PDB file of C-alpha atoms and ligand atoms in Angstrom:
ATOM      1  CA  UNK A  29      -4.640  -7.020  -9.340  1.00 98.00           C
ATOM      2  CA  UNK A  30      -5.384  -4.718  -6.457  1.00 98.00           C
ATOM      3  CA  UNK A  31      -4.353  -5.043  -2.841  1.00 98.00           C
ATOM      4  CA  UNK A  32      -6.750  -3.795  -0.189  1.00 98.00           C
ATOM      5  CA  UNK A  33      -6.019  -3.520   3.530  1.00 98.00           C
ATOM      6  CA  UNK A  34      -5.781  -1.103   6.422  1.00 98.00           C
ATOM      7  CA  UNK A  35      -2.684   1.037   7.020  1.00 98.00           C
ATOM      8  CA  UNK A  36      -0.028  -1.361   8.315  1.00 98.00           C
ATOM      9  CA  UNK A  37      -1.849  -4.481   7.097  1.00 98.00           C
ATOM     10  CA  UNK A  38       1.267  -5.487   5.157  1.00 98.00           C
ATOM     11  CA  UNK A  39       0.324  -4.364   1.638  1.00 98.00           C
ATOM     12  CA  UNK A  40       3.798  -3.062   0.790  1.00 98.00           C
ATOM     13  CA  UNK A  41       5.552  -6.075   2.334  1.00 98.00           C
ATOM     14  CA  UNK A  42       3.422  -8.565   0.387  1.00 98.00           C
ATOM     15  CA  UNK A  43       3.347  -6.497  -2.820  1.00 98.00           C
ATOM     16  CA  UNK A  44       7.150  -6.592  -3.056  1.00 97.00           C
ATOM     17  CA  UNK A  45       7.134 -10.414  -2.888  1.00 98.00           C
ATOM     18  CA  UNK A  46       4.175 -10.874  -5.231  1.00 98.00           C
ATOM     19  CA  UNK A  47       5.712  -8.576  -7.856  1.00 98.00           C
ATOM     20  CA  UNK A  48       9.072 -10.344  -7.621  1.00 97.00           C
ATOM     21  CA  UNK A  49       7.468 -13.789  -8.035  1.00 98.00           C
ATOM     22  CA  UNK A  50       5.184 -12.843 -10.933  1.00 97.00           C
ATOM     23  CA  UNK A  51       7.375 -10.198 -12.611  1.00 98.00           C
ATOM     24  CA  UNK A  52       4.820  -7.383 -12.580  1.00 98.00           C
ATOM     25  CA  UNK A  53       5.278  -3.729 -11.567  1.00 98.00           C
ATOM     26  CA  UNK A  54       4.434  -2.708  -7.994  1.00 98.00           C
ATOM     27  CA  UNK A  55       2.388   0.470  -8.196  1.00 98.00           C
ATOM     28  CA  UNK A  56       1.975   2.041  -4.766  1.00 98.00           C
ATOM     29  CA  UNK A  57       0.211   5.399  -4.772  1.00 98.00           C
ATOM     30  CA  UNK A  58       1.715   6.112  -1.338  1.00 97.00           C
ATOM     31  CA  UNK A  59       5.249   5.492  -2.714  1.00 96.00           C
ATOM     32  CA  UNK A  60       4.504   7.673  -5.770  1.00 98.00           C
ATOM     33  CA  UNK A  61       3.370  10.553  -3.561  1.00 98.00           C
ATOM     34  CA  UNK A  62       6.419  10.133  -1.305  1.00 96.00           C
ATOM     35  CA  UNK A  63       8.729  10.174  -4.348  1.00 95.00           C
ATOM     36  CA  UNK A  64       7.121  13.436  -5.466  1.00 98.00           C
ATOM     37  CA  UNK A  65       7.442  14.839  -1.948  1.00 97.00           C
ATOM     38  CA  UNK A  66      11.124  13.915  -1.929  1.00 95.00           C
ATOM     39  CA  UNK A  67      11.624  15.693  -5.260  1.00 97.00           C
ATOM     40  CA  UNK A  68       9.555  18.678  -4.062  1.00 98.00           C
ATOM     41  CA  UNK A  69       7.333  18.645  -7.169  1.00 98.00           C
ATOM     42  CA  UNK A  70       4.016  20.539  -7.272  1.00 98.00           C
ATOM     43  CA  UNK A  71       2.199  17.190  -6.851  1.00 98.00           C
ATOM     44  CA  UNK A  72       4.458  16.362  -3.905  1.00 98.00           C
ATOM     45  CA  UNK A  73       3.795  19.710  -2.203  1.00 98.00           C
ATOM     46  CA  UNK A  74       0.051  19.222  -2.596  1.00 98.00           C
ATOM     47  CA  UNK A  75       0.113  15.575  -1.436  1.00 98.00           C
ATOM     48  CA  UNK A  76       2.163  16.456   1.654  1.00 98.00           C
ATOM     49  CA  UNK A  77      -0.595  18.669   3.050  1.00 98.00           C
ATOM     50  CA  UNK A  78      -2.964  15.684   3.056  1.00 98.00           C
ATOM     51  CA  UNK A  79      -0.517  12.899   3.952  1.00 98.00           C
ATOM     52  CA  UNK A  80       0.893  14.729   6.985  1.00 96.00           C
ATOM     53  CA  UNK A  81      -2.665  15.081   8.299  1.00 96.00           C
ATOM     54  CA  UNK A  82      -3.481  11.406   7.692  1.00 97.00           C
ATOM     55  CA  UNK A  83      -6.096  12.337   5.086  1.00 98.00           C
ATOM     56  CA  UNK A  84      -6.556  11.135   1.515  1.00 98.00           C
ATOM     57  CA  UNK A  85      -5.149  13.059  -1.427  1.00 98.00           C
ATOM     58  CA  UNK A  86      -8.139  14.221  -3.576  1.00 98.00           C
ATOM     59  CA  UNK A  87      -9.557  11.585  -5.918  1.00 98.00           C
ATOM     60  CA  UNK A  88      -9.059  13.526  -9.159  1.00 98.00           C
ATOM     61  CA  UNK A  89      -5.356  14.099  -8.411  1.00 98.00           C
ATOM     62  CA  UNK A  90      -4.789  10.445  -7.466  1.00 98.00           C
ATOM     63  CA  UNK A  91      -6.745   9.078 -10.417  1.00 98.00           C
ATOM     64  CA  UNK A  92      -4.848  11.217 -12.921  1.00 98.00           C
ATOM     65  CA  UNK A  93      -1.543  10.000 -11.489  1.00 98.00           C
ATOM     66  CA  UNK A  94      -2.610   6.331 -11.681  1.00 98.00           C
ATOM     67  CA  UNK A  95      -4.028   6.679 -15.205  1.00 98.00           C
ATOM     68  CA  UNK A  96      -0.688   8.078 -16.338  1.00 98.00           C
ATOM     69  CA  UNK A  97       1.197   5.231 -14.680  1.00 98.00           C
ATOM     70  CA  UNK A  98      -0.997   2.469 -16.131  1.00 98.00           C
ATOM     71  CA  UNK A  99      -0.371   3.776 -19.634  1.00 97.00           C
ATOM     72  CA  UNK A 100       3.331   2.961 -19.350  1.00 98.00           C
ATOM     73  CA  UNK A 101       4.663  -0.022 -21.303  1.00 98.00           C
ATOM     74  CA  UNK A 102       5.613  -2.100 -18.256  1.00 98.00           C
ATOM     75  CA  UNK A 103       1.905  -2.470 -17.348  1.00 98.00           C
ATOM     76  CA  UNK A 104       1.048  -4.292 -20.568  1.00 96.00           C
ATOM     77  CA  UNK A 105       1.383  -7.766 -18.982  1.00 95.00           C
ATOM     78  CA  UNK A 106      -0.261  -6.905 -15.685  1.00 97.00           C
ATOM     79  CA  UNK A 107       0.421  -4.863 -12.563  1.00 98.00           C
ATOM     80  CA  UNK A 108      -0.278  -4.733  -8.866  1.00 98.00           C
ATOM     81  CA  UNK A 109      -1.924  -1.675  -7.332  1.00 98.00           C
ATOM     82  CA  UNK A 110      -1.037  -1.191  -3.642  1.00 98.00           C
ATOM     83  CA  UNK A 111      -3.171   1.341  -1.773  1.00 98.00           C
ATOM     84  CA  UNK A 112      -5.347   2.193  -4.768  1.00 98.00           C
ATOM     85  CA  UNK A 113      -8.316   2.438  -5.067  1.00 98.00           C
ATOM     86  CA  UNK A 114      -9.121   3.872  -1.650  1.00 98.00           C
ATOM     87  CA  UNK A 115     -12.545   5.383  -2.288  1.00 98.00           C
ATOM     88  CA  UNK A 116     -15.608   4.368  -4.290  1.00 98.00           C
ATOM     89  CA  UNK A 117     -14.903   7.226  -6.724  1.00 98.00           C
ATOM     90  CA  UNK A 118     -11.376   5.871  -7.320  1.00 98.00           C
ATOM     91  CA  UNK A 119     -12.788   2.354  -7.844  1.00 98.00           C
ATOM     92  CA  UNK A 120     -15.281   3.710 -10.400  1.00 98.00           C
ATOM     93  CA  UNK A 121     -12.428   5.563 -12.121  1.00 98.00           C
ATOM     94  CA  UNK A 122     -10.304   2.412 -12.216  1.00 98.00           C
ATOM     95  CA  UNK A 123     -13.171   0.398 -13.695  1.00 98.00           C
ATOM     96  CA  UNK A 124     -13.168   2.767 -16.651  1.00 97.00           C
ATOM     97  CA  UNK A 125      -9.429   2.187 -17.175  1.00 97.00           C
ATOM     98  CA  UNK A 126      -8.963  -1.579 -16.818  1.00 97.00           C
ATOM     99  CA  UNK A 127     -10.476  -4.894 -15.795  1.00 96.00           C
ATOM    100  CA  UNK A 128      -9.161  -6.757 -12.744  1.00 98.00           C
ATOM    101  CA  UNK A 129      -8.105 -10.390 -12.337  1.00 97.00           C
ATOM    102  CA  UNK A 130      -7.877 -10.275  -8.558  1.00 98.00           C
ATOM    103  CA  UNK A 131      -9.037  -8.135  -5.639  1.00 98.00           C
ATOM    104  CA  UNK A 132      -6.998  -9.251  -2.664  1.00 98.00           C
ATOM    105  CA  UNK A 133      -7.756  -8.069   0.862  1.00 98.00           C
ATOM    106  CA  UNK A 134      -5.243  -8.444   3.692  1.00 98.00           C
ATOM    107  CA  UNK A 135      -7.298  -8.693   6.846  1.00 98.00           C
ATOM    108  CA  UNK A 136      -5.569  -7.670  10.110  1.00 98.00           C
ATOM    109  CA  UNK A 137      -6.957  -7.008  13.582  1.00 97.00           C
ATOM    110  CA  UNK A 138      -7.011  -3.271  14.294  1.00 96.00           C
ATOM    111  CA  UNK A 139      -5.107  -3.660  17.580  1.00 95.00           C
ATOM    112  CA  UNK A 140      -1.980  -4.853  15.693  1.00 97.00           C
ATOM    113  CA  UNK A 141      -1.837  -1.908  13.285  1.00 97.00           C
ATOM    114  CA  UNK A 142      -0.505   0.831  15.567  1.00 96.00           C
ATOM    115  CA  UNK A 143       2.499  -1.210  16.701  1.00 97.00           C
ATOM    116  CA  UNK A 144       3.268  -2.336  13.149  1.00 97.00           C
ATOM    117  CA  UNK A 145       3.234   1.215  11.821  1.00 98.00           C
ATOM    118  CA  UNK A 146       5.012   3.077  14.616  1.00 97.00           C
ATOM    119  CA  UNK A 147       7.713   0.365  14.601  1.00 97.00           C
ATOM    120  CA  UNK A 148       8.209   0.446  10.838  1.00 98.00           C
ATOM    121  CA  UNK A 149      11.549   1.601   9.413  1.00 98.00           C
ATOM    122  CA  UNK A 150      12.209   2.007   5.712  1.00 96.00           C
ATOM    123  CA  UNK A 151      15.347   2.189   3.615  1.00 96.00           C
ATOM    124  CA  UNK A 152      15.563   5.413   1.569  1.00 93.00           C
ATOM    125  CA  UNK A 153      17.964   3.710  -0.861  1.00 94.00           C
ATOM    126  CA  UNK A 154      16.460   0.281  -1.675  1.00 93.00           C
ATOM    127  CA  UNK A 155      12.914   0.894  -0.306  1.00 91.00           C
ATOM    128  CA  UNK A 156      13.138  -2.157   1.995  1.00 94.00           C
ATOM    129  CA  UNK A 157      10.531  -2.217   4.785  1.00 96.00           C
ATOM    130  CA  UNK A 158      11.360  -3.521   8.260  1.00 97.00           C
ATOM    131  CA  UNK A 159      10.032  -3.548  11.798  1.00 98.00           C
ATOM    132  CA  UNK A 160      12.138  -2.595  14.839  1.00 98.00           C
ATOM    133  CA  UNK A 161      11.253  -5.905  16.486  1.00 97.00           C
ATOM    134  CA  UNK A 162      13.365  -7.775  13.923  1.00 96.00           C
ATOM    135  CA  UNK A 163      16.197  -5.253  13.441  1.00 97.00           C
ATOM    136  CA  UNK A 164      19.520  -5.433  15.233  1.00 96.00           C
ATOM    137  CA  UNK A 165      20.792  -1.994  14.126  1.00 97.00           C
ATOM    138  CA  UNK A 166      19.509   1.155  12.401  1.00 97.00           C
ATOM    139  CA  UNK A 167      21.183   0.160   9.117  1.00 98.00           C
ATOM    140  CA  UNK A 168      19.388  -1.523   6.222  1.00 98.00           C
ATOM    141  CA  UNK A 169      20.157  -5.281   6.326  1.00 97.00           C
ATOM    142  CA  UNK A 170      20.095  -5.343   2.496  1.00 96.00           C
ATOM    143  CA  UNK A 171      22.215  -2.301   1.555  1.00 97.00           C
ATOM    144  CA  UNK A 172      23.633  -0.836   4.794  1.00 97.00           C
ATOM    145  CA  UNK A 173      21.925   2.568   4.333  1.00 98.00           C
ATOM    146  CA  UNK A 174      20.619   4.302   7.473  1.00 98.00           C
ATOM    147  CA  UNK A 175      16.963   3.384   7.958  1.00 98.00           C
ATOM    148  CA  UNK A 176      14.377   6.147   8.443  1.00 97.00           C
ATOM    149  CA  UNK A 177      10.843   6.490   9.769  1.00 97.00           C
ATOM    150  CA  UNK A 178       8.029   7.808   7.542  1.00 96.00           C
ATOM    151  CA  UNK A 179       6.823  11.258   8.649  1.00 94.00           C
ATOM    152  CA  UNK A 180       3.223   9.993   8.801  1.00 97.00           C
ATOM    153  CA  UNK A 181       4.127   7.010  11.017  1.00 97.00           C
ATOM    154  CA  UNK A 182       3.434   8.803  14.317  1.00 95.00           C
ATOM    155  CA  UNK A 183       0.619   7.780  16.656  1.00 94.00           C
ATOM    156  CA  UNK A 184      -1.699  10.762  15.987  1.00 94.00           C
ATOM    157  CA  UNK A 185      -1.496  10.473  12.193  1.00 97.00           C
ATOM    158  CA  UNK A 186      -1.885   6.692  12.298  1.00 96.00           C
ATOM    159  CA  UNK A 187      -5.157   7.041  14.228  1.00 96.00           C
ATOM    160  CA  UNK A 188      -6.478   9.437  11.619  1.00 97.00           C
ATOM    161  CA  UNK A 189      -5.351   7.074   8.800  1.00 98.00           C
ATOM    162  CA  UNK A 190      -7.192   4.160  10.430  1.00 98.00           C
ATOM    163  CA  UNK A 191     -10.374   6.283  10.814  1.00 98.00           C
ATOM    164  CA  UNK A 192     -10.121   7.336   7.163  1.00 98.00           C
ATOM    165  CA  UNK A 193      -9.635   3.695   6.161  1.00 98.00           C
ATOM    166  CA  UNK A 194     -12.766   2.597   8.076  1.00 98.00           C
ATOM    167  CA  UNK A 195     -14.882   5.420   6.657  1.00 98.00           C
ATOM    168  CA  UNK A 196     -13.703   5.554   3.033  1.00 98.00           C
ATOM    169  CA  UNK A 197     -11.738   2.447   2.054  1.00 98.00           C
ATOM    170  CA  UNK A 198     -13.304  -0.450   3.966  1.00 98.00           C
ATOM    171  CA  UNK A 199     -16.579   0.015   2.025  1.00 98.00           C
ATOM    172  CA  UNK A 200     -14.673  -1.183  -1.060  1.00 98.00           C
ATOM    173  CA  UNK A 201     -14.856  -4.735   0.324  1.00 98.00           C
ATOM    174  CA  UNK A 202     -18.611  -4.562  -0.141  1.00 98.00           C
ATOM    175  CA  UNK A 203     -18.206  -2.683  -3.449  1.00 98.00           C
ATOM    176  CA  UNK A 204     -16.170  -5.549  -4.943  1.00 98.00           C
ATOM    177  CA  UNK A 205     -18.389  -8.149  -3.226  1.00 98.00           C
ATOM    178  CA  UNK A 206     -17.771 -11.752  -4.244  1.00 96.00           C
ATOM    179  CA  UNK A 207     -14.638 -10.907  -6.244  1.00 96.00           C
ATOM    180  CA  UNK A 208     -12.765 -10.162  -3.013  1.00 98.00           C
ATOM    181  CA  UNK A 209     -10.335 -12.833  -1.821  1.00 98.00           C
ATOM    182  CA  UNK A 210      -9.341 -12.249   1.801  1.00 98.00           C
ATOM    183  CA  UNK A 211      -6.223 -13.607   3.479  1.00 98.00           C
ATOM    184  CA  UNK A 212      -5.441 -13.650   7.198  1.00 98.00           C
ATOM    185  CA  UNK A 213      -2.812 -10.913   7.637  1.00 98.00           C
ATOM    186  CA  UNK A 214      -2.385 -11.573  11.367  1.00 98.00           C
ATOM    187  CA  UNK A 215       0.034 -14.407  10.575  1.00 97.00           C
ATOM    188  CA  UNK A 216       3.812 -13.929  10.136  1.00 97.00           C
ATOM    189  CA  UNK A 217       4.643 -12.281   6.789  1.00 97.00           C
ATOM    190  CA  UNK A 218       5.947 -15.499   5.139  1.00 98.00           C
ATOM    191  CA  UNK A 219       2.703 -17.334   6.043  1.00 98.00           C
ATOM    192  CA  UNK A 220       0.638 -14.450   4.656  1.00 98.00           C
ATOM    193  CA  UNK A 221       2.610 -14.727   1.417  1.00 98.00           C
ATOM    194  CA  UNK A 222       1.934 -18.485   1.233  1.00 98.00           C
ATOM    195  CA  UNK A 223      -1.807 -17.783   1.625  1.00 98.00           C
ATOM    196  CA  UNK A 224      -1.651 -15.176  -1.129  1.00 98.00           C
ATOM    197  CA  UNK A 225       0.163 -17.483  -3.542  1.00 98.00           C
ATOM    198  CA  UNK A 226      -2.526 -20.143  -2.942  1.00 98.00           C
ATOM    199  CA  UNK A 227      -5.212 -17.607  -3.832  1.00 98.00           C
ATOM    200  CA  UNK A 228      -3.358 -16.456  -6.950  1.00 98.00           C
ATOM    201  CA  UNK A 229      -2.587 -19.970  -8.170  1.00 97.00           C
ATOM    202  CA  UNK A 230      -6.287 -20.844  -7.936  1.00 96.00           C
ATOM    203  CA  UNK A 231      -7.347 -18.029 -10.302  1.00 93.00           C
TER     204      UNK A 231
HETATM  205  P1  AP5 B 348       0.337   4.371   1.936  1.00 91.18           P
HETATM  206  O1  AP5 B 348       1.778   4.563   1.756  1.00 91.18           O
HETATM  207  O2  AP5 B 348      -0.406   3.519   0.988  1.00 91.18           O
HETATM  208  O3  AP5 B 348       0.064   3.940   3.432  1.00 91.18           O
HETATM  209  P2  AP5 B 348      -1.064   3.030   4.113  1.00 91.18           P
HETATM  210  O4  AP5 B 348      -2.186   2.565   3.282  1.00 91.18           O
HETATM  211  O5  AP5 B 348      -1.413   3.788   5.329  1.00 91.18           O
HETATM  212  O6  AP5 B 348      -0.371   1.700   4.363  1.00 91.18           O
HETATM  213  P3  AP5 B 348       1.054   1.517   4.884  1.00 91.18           P
HETATM  214  O7  AP5 B 348       2.059   1.715   3.789  1.00 91.18           O
HETATM  215  O8  AP5 B 348       1.247   2.317   6.131  1.00 91.18           O
HETATM  216  O9  AP5 B 348       1.015  -0.013   5.348  1.00 91.18           O
HETATM  217  P4  AP5 B 348       1.201  -1.342   4.517  1.00 91.18           P
HETATM  218  O10 AP5 B 348      -0.100  -2.045   4.466  1.00 91.18           O
HETATM  219  O11 AP5 B 348       1.899  -1.110   3.217  1.00 91.18           O
HETATM  220  O12 AP5 B 348       2.143  -2.139   5.520  1.00 91.18           O
HETATM  221  P5  AP5 B 348       3.701  -2.537   5.403  1.00 91.18           P
HETATM  222  O13 AP5 B 348       3.868  -3.681   4.488  1.00 91.18           O
HETATM  223  O14 AP5 B 348       4.566  -1.358   5.202  1.00 91.18           O
HETATM  224  O15 AP5 B 348      -0.391   5.816   1.919  1.00 91.18           O
HETATM  225  C1  AP5 B 348       0.144   6.876   2.677  1.00 91.18           C
HETATM  226  C2  AP5 B 348      -0.709   8.114   2.484  1.00 91.18           C
HETATM  227  O16 AP5 B 348      -0.678   8.508   1.091  1.00 91.18           O
HETATM  228  C3  AP5 B 348      -2.199   7.949   2.801  1.00 91.18           C
HETATM  229  O17 AP5 B 348      -2.472   8.164   4.188  1.00 91.18           O
HETATM  230  C4  AP5 B 348      -2.826   9.044   1.919  1.00 91.18           C
HETATM  231  O18 AP5 B 348      -2.665  10.318   2.505  1.00 91.18           O
HETATM  232  C5  AP5 B 348      -1.955   8.996   0.661  1.00 91.18           C
HETATM  233  N1  AP5 B 348      -2.510   8.057  -0.337  1.00 91.18           N
HETATM  234  C6  AP5 B 348      -1.947   6.890  -0.758  1.00 91.18           C
HETATM  235  N2  AP5 B 348      -2.737   6.292  -1.663  1.00 91.18           N
HETATM  236  C7  AP5 B 348      -3.810   7.091  -1.820  1.00 91.18           C
HETATM  237  C8  AP5 B 348      -4.999   7.000  -2.623  1.00 91.18           C
HETATM  238  N3  AP5 B 348      -5.231   5.932  -3.413  1.00 91.18           N
HETATM  239  N4  AP5 B 348      -5.889   8.011  -2.526  1.00 91.18           N
HETATM  240  C9  AP5 B 348      -5.670   9.084  -1.753  1.00 91.18           C
HETATM  241  N5  AP5 B 348      -4.596   9.223  -0.954  1.00 91.18           N
HETATM  242  C10 AP5 B 348      -3.671   8.233  -0.993  1.00 91.18           C
HETATM  243  O19 AP5 B 348       3.926  -3.113   6.907  1.00 91.18           O
HETATM  244  C11 AP5 B 348       3.824  -2.260   8.038  1.00 91.18           C
HETATM  245  C12 AP5 B 348       4.781  -2.742   9.126  1.00 91.18           C
HETATM  246  O20 AP5 B 348       4.369  -4.034   9.589  1.00 91.18           O
HETATM  247  C13 AP5 B 348       6.236  -2.904   8.676  1.00 91.18           C
HETATM  248  O21 AP5 B 348       7.082  -2.575   9.735  1.00 91.18           O
HETATM  249  C14 AP5 B 348       6.344  -4.401   8.342  1.00 91.18           C
HETATM  250  O22 AP5 B 348       7.667  -4.869   8.511  1.00 91.18           O
HETATM  251  C15 AP5 B 348       5.387  -5.012   9.357  1.00 91.18           C
HETATM  252  N6  AP5 B 348       4.684  -6.199   8.875  1.00 91.18           N
HETATM  253  C16 AP5 B 348       4.161  -6.402   7.630  1.00 91.18           C
HETATM  254  N7  AP5 B 348       3.555  -7.603   7.559  1.00 91.18           N
HETATM  255  C17 AP5 B 348       3.671  -8.160   8.791  1.00 91.18           C
HETATM  256  C18 AP5 B 348       3.234  -9.399   9.361  1.00 91.18           C
HETATM  257  N8  AP5 B 348       2.540 -10.281   8.636  1.00 91.18           N
HETATM  258  N9  AP5 B 348       3.508  -9.639  10.664  1.00 91.18           N
HETATM  259  C19 AP5 B 348       4.190  -8.732  11.410  1.00 91.18           C
HETATM  260  N10 AP5 B 348       4.649  -7.553  10.937  1.00 91.18           N
HETATM  261  C20 AP5 B 348       4.382  -7.276   9.638  1.00 91.18           C
HETATM  262 MG1   MG B 349       2.535   0.591   2.155  1.00 91.18          MG
END
């Protein structure tokens, strides 16, 4: 399945729960790029120049990385793609690699996105994602590690990411047409998850 949605729509939050419930790997292209950036690989150095500017990493680079990942054994019984595809060219590339059981879109009003993203804190150890509005300290509630903010979670970069989403990724909703199942992502995260499970159980 693939998960569509604007930056801050809650893709990562929902993907973690979906993958836990259904026992499938969570493949986030953003997380893969950040892992490479952390390890200072050639791919990471290249990705950083785009990510820091709020732009998309080139399609051919992203597609090659995803193709490689989907060939791994753990994808044999299904997988969830979070943040991929993000362009029509990526969607065409994916079509050549696999068929899809579900295209899920998390729909959130644009005016909520900035606050969600600038208030996000992540755990570098267990990858937990939180929002400052629900945190009581700067330590991860799950593993006590000091939480950090993503380098691209500043106001200027977020605006560019939202513009890029509207120009290049939103058209995928039309591309996938009737196969798209949309859920209301403006609700609290546990309600969004309930809506997603209903959609998945009806497939
Ligand atoms: P990526 O890491 O995919 O970032 P993104 O798409 O901008 O989305 P986010 O991760 O910011 O948001 P999310 O929807 O996962 O929300 P989350 O659950 O964390 O990509 C980063 C960059 O990498 C891109 O800009 C691009 O440069 C590059 N890249 C990645 N994929 C690429 C591709 N395919 N092609 C080319 N380049 C690519 O939630 C956000 C916050 O809201 C959190 O604080 C959370 O706690 C809170 N929250 C979540 N749900 C709710 C809710 N229901 N109610 C209230 N708060 C909520
Ligand atoms: Mg994410």
